[in-house]
PDB file of C-alpha atoms in Angstrom:
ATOM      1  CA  UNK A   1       2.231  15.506 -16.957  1.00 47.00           C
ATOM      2  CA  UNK A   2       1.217  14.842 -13.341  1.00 55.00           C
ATOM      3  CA  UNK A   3      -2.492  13.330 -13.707  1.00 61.00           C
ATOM      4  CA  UNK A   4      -3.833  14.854 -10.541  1.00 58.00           C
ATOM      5  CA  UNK A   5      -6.706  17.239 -10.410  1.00 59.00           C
ATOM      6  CA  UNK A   6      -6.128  20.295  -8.416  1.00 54.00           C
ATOM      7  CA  UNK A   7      -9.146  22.416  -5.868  1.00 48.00           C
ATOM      8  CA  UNK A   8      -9.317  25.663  -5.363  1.00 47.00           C
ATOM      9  CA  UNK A   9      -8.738  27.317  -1.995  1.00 48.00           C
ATOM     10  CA  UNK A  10      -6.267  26.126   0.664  1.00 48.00           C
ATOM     11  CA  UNK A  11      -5.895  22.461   1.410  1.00 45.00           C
ATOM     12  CA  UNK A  12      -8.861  20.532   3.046  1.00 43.00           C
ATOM     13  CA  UNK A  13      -8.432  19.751   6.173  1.00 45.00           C
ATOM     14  CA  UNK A  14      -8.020  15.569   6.530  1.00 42.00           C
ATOM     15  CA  UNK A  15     -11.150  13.545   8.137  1.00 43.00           C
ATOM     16  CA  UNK A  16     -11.189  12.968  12.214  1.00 41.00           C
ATOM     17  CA  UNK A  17     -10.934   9.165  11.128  1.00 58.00           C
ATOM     18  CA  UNK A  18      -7.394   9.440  10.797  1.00 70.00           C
ATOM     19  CA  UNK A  19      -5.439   9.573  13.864  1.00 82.00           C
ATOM     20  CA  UNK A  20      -2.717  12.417  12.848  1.00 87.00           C
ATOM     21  CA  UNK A  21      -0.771  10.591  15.649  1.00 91.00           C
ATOM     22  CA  UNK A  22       0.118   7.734  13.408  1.00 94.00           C
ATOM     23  CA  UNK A  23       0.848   9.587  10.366  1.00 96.00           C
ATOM     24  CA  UNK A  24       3.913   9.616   8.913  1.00 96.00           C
ATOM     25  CA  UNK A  25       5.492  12.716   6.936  1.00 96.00           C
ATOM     26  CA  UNK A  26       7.017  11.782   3.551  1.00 96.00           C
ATOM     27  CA  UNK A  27      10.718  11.674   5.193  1.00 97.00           C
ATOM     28  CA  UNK A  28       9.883   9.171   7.542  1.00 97.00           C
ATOM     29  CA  UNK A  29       7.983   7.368   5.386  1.00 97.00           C
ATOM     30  CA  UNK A  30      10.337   6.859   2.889  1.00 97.00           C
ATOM     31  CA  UNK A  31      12.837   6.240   5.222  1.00 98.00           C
ATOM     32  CA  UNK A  32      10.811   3.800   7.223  1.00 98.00           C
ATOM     33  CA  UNK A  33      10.633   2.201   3.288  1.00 98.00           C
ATOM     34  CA  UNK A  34      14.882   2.391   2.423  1.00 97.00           C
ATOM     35  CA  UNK A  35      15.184   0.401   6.179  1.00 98.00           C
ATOM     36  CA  UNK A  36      12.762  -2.328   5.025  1.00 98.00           C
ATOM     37  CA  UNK A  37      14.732  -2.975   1.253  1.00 97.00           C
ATOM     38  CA  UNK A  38      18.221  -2.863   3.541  1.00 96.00           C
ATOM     39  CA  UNK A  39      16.743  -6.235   5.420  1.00 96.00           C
ATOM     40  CA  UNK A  40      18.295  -9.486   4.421  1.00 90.00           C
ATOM     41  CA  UNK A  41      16.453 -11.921   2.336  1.00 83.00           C
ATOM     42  CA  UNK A  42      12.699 -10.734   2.560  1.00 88.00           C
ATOM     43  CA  UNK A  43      13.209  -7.087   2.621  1.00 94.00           C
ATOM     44  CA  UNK A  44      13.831  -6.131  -0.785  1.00 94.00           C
ATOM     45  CA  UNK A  45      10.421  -8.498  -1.758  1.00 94.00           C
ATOM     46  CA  UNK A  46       8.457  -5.660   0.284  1.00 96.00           C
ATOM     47  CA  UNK A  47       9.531  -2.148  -0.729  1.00 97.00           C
ATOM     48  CA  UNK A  48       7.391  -1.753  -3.607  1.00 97.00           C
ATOM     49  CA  UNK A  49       4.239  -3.607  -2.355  1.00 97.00           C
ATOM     50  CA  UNK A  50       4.798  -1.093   0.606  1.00 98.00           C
ATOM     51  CA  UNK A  51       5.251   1.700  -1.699  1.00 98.00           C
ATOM     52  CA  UNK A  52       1.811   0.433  -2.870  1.00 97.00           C
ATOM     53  CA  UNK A  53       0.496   1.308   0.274  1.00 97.00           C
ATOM     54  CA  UNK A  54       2.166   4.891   0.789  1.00 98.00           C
ATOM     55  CA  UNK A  55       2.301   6.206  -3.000  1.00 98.00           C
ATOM     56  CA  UNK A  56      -1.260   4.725  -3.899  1.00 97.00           C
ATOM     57  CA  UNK A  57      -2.909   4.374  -0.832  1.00 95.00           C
ATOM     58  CA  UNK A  58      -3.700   0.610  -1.765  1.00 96.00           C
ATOM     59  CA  UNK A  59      -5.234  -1.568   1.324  1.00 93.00           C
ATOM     60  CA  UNK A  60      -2.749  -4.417   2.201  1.00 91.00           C
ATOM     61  CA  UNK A  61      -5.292  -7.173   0.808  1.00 91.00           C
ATOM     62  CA  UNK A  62      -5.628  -5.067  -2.501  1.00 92.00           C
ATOM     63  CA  UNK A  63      -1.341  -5.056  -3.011  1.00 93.00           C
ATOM     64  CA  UNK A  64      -0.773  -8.389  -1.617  1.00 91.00           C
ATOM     65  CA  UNK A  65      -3.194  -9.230  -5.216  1.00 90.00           C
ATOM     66  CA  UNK A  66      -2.053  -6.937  -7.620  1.00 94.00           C
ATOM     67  CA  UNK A  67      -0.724  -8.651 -10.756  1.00 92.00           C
ATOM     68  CA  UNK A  68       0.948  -7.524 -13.862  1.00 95.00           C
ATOM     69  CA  UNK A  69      -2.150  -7.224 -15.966  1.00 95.00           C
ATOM     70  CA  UNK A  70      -3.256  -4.899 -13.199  1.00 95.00           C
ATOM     71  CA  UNK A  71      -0.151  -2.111 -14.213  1.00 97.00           C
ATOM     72  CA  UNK A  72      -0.235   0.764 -16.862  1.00 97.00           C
ATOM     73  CA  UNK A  73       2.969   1.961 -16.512  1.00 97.00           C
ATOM     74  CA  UNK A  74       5.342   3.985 -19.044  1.00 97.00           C
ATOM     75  CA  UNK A  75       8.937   3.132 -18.368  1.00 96.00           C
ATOM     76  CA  UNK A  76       8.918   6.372 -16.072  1.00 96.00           C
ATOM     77  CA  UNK A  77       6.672   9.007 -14.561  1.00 97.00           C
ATOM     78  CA  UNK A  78       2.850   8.340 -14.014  1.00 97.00           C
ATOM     79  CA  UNK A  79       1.224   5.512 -14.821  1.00 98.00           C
ATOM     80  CA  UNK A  80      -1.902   3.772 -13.482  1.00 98.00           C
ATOM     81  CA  UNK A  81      -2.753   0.662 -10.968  1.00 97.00           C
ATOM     82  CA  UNK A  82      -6.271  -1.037 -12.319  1.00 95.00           C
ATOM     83  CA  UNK A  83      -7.779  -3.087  -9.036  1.00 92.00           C
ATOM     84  CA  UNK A  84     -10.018  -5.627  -9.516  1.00 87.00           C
ATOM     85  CA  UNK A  85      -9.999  -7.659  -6.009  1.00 74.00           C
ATOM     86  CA  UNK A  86      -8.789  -8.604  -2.497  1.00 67.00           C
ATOM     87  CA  UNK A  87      -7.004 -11.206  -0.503  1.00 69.00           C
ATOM     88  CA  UNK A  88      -7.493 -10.469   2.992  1.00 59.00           C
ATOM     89  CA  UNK A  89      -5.827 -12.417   5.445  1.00 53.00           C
ATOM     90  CA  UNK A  90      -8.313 -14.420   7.477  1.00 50.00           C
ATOM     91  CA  UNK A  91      -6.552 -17.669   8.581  1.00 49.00           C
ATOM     92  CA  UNK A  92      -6.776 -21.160   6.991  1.00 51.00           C
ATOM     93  CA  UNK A  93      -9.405 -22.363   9.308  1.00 47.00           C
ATOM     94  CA  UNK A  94     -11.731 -19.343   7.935  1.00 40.00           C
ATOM     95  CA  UNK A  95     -11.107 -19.883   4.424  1.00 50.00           C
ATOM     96  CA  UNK A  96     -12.708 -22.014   1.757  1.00 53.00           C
ATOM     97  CA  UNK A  97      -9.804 -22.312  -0.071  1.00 54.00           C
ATOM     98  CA  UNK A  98      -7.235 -23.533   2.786  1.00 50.00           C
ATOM     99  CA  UNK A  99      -5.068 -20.509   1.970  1.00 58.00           C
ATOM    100  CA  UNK A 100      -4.095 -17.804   4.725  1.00 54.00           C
ATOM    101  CA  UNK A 101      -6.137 -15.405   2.529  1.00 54.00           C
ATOM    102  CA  UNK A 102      -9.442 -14.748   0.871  1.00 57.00           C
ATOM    103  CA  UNK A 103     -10.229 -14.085  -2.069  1.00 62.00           C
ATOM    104  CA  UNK A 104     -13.096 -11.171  -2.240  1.00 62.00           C
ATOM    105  CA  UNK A 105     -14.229  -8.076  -4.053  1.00 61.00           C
ATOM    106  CA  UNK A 106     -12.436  -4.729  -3.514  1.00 62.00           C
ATOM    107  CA  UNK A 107     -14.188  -2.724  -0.429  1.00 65.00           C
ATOM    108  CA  UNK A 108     -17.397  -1.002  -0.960  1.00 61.00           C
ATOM    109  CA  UNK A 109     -17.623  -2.411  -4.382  1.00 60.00           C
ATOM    110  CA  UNK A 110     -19.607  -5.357  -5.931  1.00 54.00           C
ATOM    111  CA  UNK A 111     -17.334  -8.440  -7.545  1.00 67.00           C
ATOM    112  CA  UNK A 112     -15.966  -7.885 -10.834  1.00 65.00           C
ATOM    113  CA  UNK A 113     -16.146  -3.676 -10.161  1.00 70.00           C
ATOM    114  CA  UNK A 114     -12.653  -2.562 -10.272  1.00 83.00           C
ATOM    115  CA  UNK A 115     -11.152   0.846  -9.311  1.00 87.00           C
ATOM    116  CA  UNK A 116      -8.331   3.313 -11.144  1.00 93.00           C
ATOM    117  CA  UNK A 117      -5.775   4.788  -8.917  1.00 94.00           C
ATOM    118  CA  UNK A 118      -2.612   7.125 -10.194  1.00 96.00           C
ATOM    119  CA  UNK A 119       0.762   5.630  -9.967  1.00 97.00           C
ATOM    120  CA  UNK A 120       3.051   8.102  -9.180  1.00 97.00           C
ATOM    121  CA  UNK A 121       7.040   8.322 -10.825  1.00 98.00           C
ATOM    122  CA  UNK A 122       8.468   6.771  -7.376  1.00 98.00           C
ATOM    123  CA  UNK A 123       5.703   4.110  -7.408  1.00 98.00           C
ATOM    124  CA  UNK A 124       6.719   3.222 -11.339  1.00 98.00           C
ATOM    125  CA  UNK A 125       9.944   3.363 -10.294  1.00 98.00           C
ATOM    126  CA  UNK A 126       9.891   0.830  -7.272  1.00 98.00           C
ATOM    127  CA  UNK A 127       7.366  -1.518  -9.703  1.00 98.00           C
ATOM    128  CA  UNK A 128       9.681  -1.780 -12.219  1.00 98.00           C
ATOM    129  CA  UNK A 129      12.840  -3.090 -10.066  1.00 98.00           C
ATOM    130  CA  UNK A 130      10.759  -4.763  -8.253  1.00 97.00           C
ATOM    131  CA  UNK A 131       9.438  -7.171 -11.243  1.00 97.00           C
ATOM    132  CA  UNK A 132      13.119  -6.560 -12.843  1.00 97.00           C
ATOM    133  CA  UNK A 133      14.445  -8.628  -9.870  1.00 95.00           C
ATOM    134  CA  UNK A 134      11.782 -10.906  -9.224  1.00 93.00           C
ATOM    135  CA  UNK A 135       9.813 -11.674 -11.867  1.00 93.00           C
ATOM    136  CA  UNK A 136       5.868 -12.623 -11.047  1.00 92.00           C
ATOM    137  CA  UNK A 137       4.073 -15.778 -10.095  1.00 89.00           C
ATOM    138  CA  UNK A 138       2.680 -17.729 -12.983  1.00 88.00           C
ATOM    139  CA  UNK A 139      -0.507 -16.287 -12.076  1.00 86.00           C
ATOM    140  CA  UNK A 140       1.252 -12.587 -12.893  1.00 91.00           C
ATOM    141  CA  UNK A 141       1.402 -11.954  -9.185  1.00 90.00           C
ATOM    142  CA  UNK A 142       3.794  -9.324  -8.123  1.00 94.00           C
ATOM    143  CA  UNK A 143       4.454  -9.852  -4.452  1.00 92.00           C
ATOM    144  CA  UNK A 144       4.958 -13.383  -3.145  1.00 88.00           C
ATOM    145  CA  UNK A 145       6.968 -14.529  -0.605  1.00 82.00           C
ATOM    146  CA  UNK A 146      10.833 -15.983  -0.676  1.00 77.00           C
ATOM    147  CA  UNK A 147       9.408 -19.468   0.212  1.00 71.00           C
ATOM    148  CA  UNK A 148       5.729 -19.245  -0.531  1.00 57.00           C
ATOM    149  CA  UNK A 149       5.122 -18.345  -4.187  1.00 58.00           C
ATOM    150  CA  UNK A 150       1.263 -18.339  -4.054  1.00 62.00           C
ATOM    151  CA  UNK A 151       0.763 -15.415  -1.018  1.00 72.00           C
ATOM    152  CA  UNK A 152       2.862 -13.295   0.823  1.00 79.00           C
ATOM    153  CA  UNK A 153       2.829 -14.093   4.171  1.00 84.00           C
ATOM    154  CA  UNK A 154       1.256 -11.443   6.617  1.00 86.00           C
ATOM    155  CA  UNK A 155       3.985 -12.376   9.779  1.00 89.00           C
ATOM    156  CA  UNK A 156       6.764 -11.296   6.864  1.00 90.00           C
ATOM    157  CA  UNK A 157       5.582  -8.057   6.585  1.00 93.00           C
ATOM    158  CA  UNK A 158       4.814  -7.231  10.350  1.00 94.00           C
ATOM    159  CA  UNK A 159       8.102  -8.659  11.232  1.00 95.00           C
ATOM    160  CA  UNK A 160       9.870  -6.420   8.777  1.00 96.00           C
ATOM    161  CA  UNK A 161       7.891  -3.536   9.713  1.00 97.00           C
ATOM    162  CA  UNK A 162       8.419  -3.619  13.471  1.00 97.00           C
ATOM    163  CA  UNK A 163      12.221  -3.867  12.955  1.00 97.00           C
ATOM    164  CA  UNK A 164      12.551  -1.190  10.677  1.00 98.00           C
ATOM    165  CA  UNK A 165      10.517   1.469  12.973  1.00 98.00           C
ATOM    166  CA  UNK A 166      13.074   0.102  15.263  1.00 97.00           C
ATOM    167  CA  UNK A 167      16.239   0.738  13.379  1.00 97.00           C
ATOM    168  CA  UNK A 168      14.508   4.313  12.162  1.00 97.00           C
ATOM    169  CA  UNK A 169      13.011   5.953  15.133  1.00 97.00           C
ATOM    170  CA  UNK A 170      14.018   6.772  18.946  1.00 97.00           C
ATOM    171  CA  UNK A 171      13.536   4.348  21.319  1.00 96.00           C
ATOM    172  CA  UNK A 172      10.556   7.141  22.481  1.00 97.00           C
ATOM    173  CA  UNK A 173       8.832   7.385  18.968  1.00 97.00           C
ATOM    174  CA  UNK A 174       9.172   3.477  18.356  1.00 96.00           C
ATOM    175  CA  UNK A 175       6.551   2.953  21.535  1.00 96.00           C
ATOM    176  CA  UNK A 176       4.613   5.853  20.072  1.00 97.00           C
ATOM    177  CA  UNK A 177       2.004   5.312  17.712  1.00 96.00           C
ATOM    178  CA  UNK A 178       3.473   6.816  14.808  1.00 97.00           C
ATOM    179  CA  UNK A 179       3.669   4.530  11.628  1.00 97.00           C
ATOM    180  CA  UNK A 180       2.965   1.603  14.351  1.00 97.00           C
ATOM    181  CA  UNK A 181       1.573  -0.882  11.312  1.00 96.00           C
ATOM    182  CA  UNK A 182       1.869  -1.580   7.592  1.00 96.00           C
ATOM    183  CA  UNK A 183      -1.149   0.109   7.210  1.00 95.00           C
ATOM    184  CA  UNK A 184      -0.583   3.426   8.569  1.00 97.00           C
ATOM    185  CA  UNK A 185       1.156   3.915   4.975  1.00 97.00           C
ATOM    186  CA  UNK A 186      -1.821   4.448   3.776  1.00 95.00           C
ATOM    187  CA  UNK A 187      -3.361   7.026   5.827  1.00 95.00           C
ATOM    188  CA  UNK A 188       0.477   8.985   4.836  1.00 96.00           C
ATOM    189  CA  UNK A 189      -0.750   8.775   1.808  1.00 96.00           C
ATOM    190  CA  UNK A 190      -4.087  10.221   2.128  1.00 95.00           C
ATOM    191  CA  UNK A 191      -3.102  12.736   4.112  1.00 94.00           C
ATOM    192  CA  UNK A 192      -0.180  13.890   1.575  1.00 94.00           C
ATOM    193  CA  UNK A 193      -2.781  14.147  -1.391  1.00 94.00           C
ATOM    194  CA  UNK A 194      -5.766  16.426   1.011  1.00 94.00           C
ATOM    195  CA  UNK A 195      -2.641  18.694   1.986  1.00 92.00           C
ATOM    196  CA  UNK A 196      -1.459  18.820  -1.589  1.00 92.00           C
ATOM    197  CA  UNK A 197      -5.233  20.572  -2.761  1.00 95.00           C
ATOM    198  CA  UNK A 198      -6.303  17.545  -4.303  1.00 94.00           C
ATOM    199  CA  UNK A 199     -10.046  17.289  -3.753  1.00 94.00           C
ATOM    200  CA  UNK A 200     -11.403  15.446  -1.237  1.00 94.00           C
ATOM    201  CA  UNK A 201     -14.251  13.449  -3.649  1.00 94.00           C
ATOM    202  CA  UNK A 202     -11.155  12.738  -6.127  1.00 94.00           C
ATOM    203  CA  UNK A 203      -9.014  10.984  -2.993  1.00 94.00           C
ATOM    204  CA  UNK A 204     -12.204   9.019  -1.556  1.00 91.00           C
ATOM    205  CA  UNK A 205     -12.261   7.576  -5.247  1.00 89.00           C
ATOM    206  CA  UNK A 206      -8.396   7.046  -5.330  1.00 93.00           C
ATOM    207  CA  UNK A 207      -8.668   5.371  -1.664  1.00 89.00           C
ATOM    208  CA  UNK A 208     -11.958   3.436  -2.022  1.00 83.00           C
ATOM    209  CA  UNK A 209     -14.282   4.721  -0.152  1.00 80.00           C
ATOM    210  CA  UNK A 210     -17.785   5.988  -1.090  1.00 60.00           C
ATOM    211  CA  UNK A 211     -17.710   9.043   0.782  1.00 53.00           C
ATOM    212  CA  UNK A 212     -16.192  12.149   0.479  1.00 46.00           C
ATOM    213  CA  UNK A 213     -15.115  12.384   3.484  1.00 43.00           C
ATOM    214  CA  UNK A 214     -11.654  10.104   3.401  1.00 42.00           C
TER     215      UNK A 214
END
């Protein structure tokens, strides 16, 4: 059964903070997602952390560190993702570590305070092949990159992004904002739950923010 709470009324309209102009509709976003998985070598690594970002409306930094122990899956349908951190990509030279990314507390929340978010079928889906094919880290990492095996490397993904809003869209809506980063996934996906009726306090949970307004 689909684990979503349902409001009353017509849909809620979405908050001014996201630009409508970069929003993607579920065709182009899951088409934007097959062009990605049809790249050689790296693409195939980043459909399902993408599909992170458009089916859960997970931040880059919170899929880039999502692990095994983080997934309640069945084999199919709904599961869950459980979040417990962050790796934001700040630079060596900013870092403590000496790795690319950081490693921090979700948004808006204090370390060690984790956050639930629903896992739809298509997520579970893409999950599941994706560890099927790749396997984790030792660590239980999911996404990692084909040479690095402790981070996925941010140029990857914006390098597979920009061609595939290439190889998807007009040569007029690829110098439009539409879709224009990784990121804009996410805002799809917020967007696609406040026009489905779910309520607006339920998706600021989902997304992580502290406000109803999302």
């Amino acid at each position: 059964m689909q684990p979503i709470p349902r409001s009353s009324g017509p849909p809620p309209k979405t908050s001014h903070v996201i630009d409508r102009r970069r929003v993607a509709n579920p065709v182009q976003a899951r088409t934007l997602l097959n062009a990605v998985g049809e790249q050689q070598r790296s693409g195939k690594r980043l459909v399902a952390f993408l599909g992170c970002l458009y089916y859960a409306a997970l931040r880059p930094e919170e899929a880039v560190s999502l692990a095994k122990r983080n997934l309640s899956l069945p084999e199919k349908g709904w599961g869950e993702l459980h979040l417990e951190r962050a790796e934001p990509h700040a630079g060596k030279e900013w870092t403590n570590s000496g790795n690319n990314r950081d490693d921090r507390q979700l948004k808006q929340r204090a370390r060690g305070e984790t956050r639930t978010v629903p896992c739809p079928p298509e997520l579970t889906e893409l999950l599941h092949a994706h560890i099927k094919e790749f396997g984790t880290a030792p660590d239980g990492r999911l996404f990692r990159g084909e040479r690095n095996a402790g981070e996925m490397p941010k140029g990857t993904i914006v390098r597979a992004w920009r061609r595939a809003r290439i190889d998807v869209f007009s040569e007029e809506v690829a110098a439009s904002s539409l879709a224009r980063t990784p990121y804009d996934l996410r805002h799809a996906a917020v967007s696609t739950w406040l026009n489905g009726g779910i309520p607006p306090t339920a998706v600021a949970e989902w997304r992580g923010t502290r406000s109803r307004c999302c």
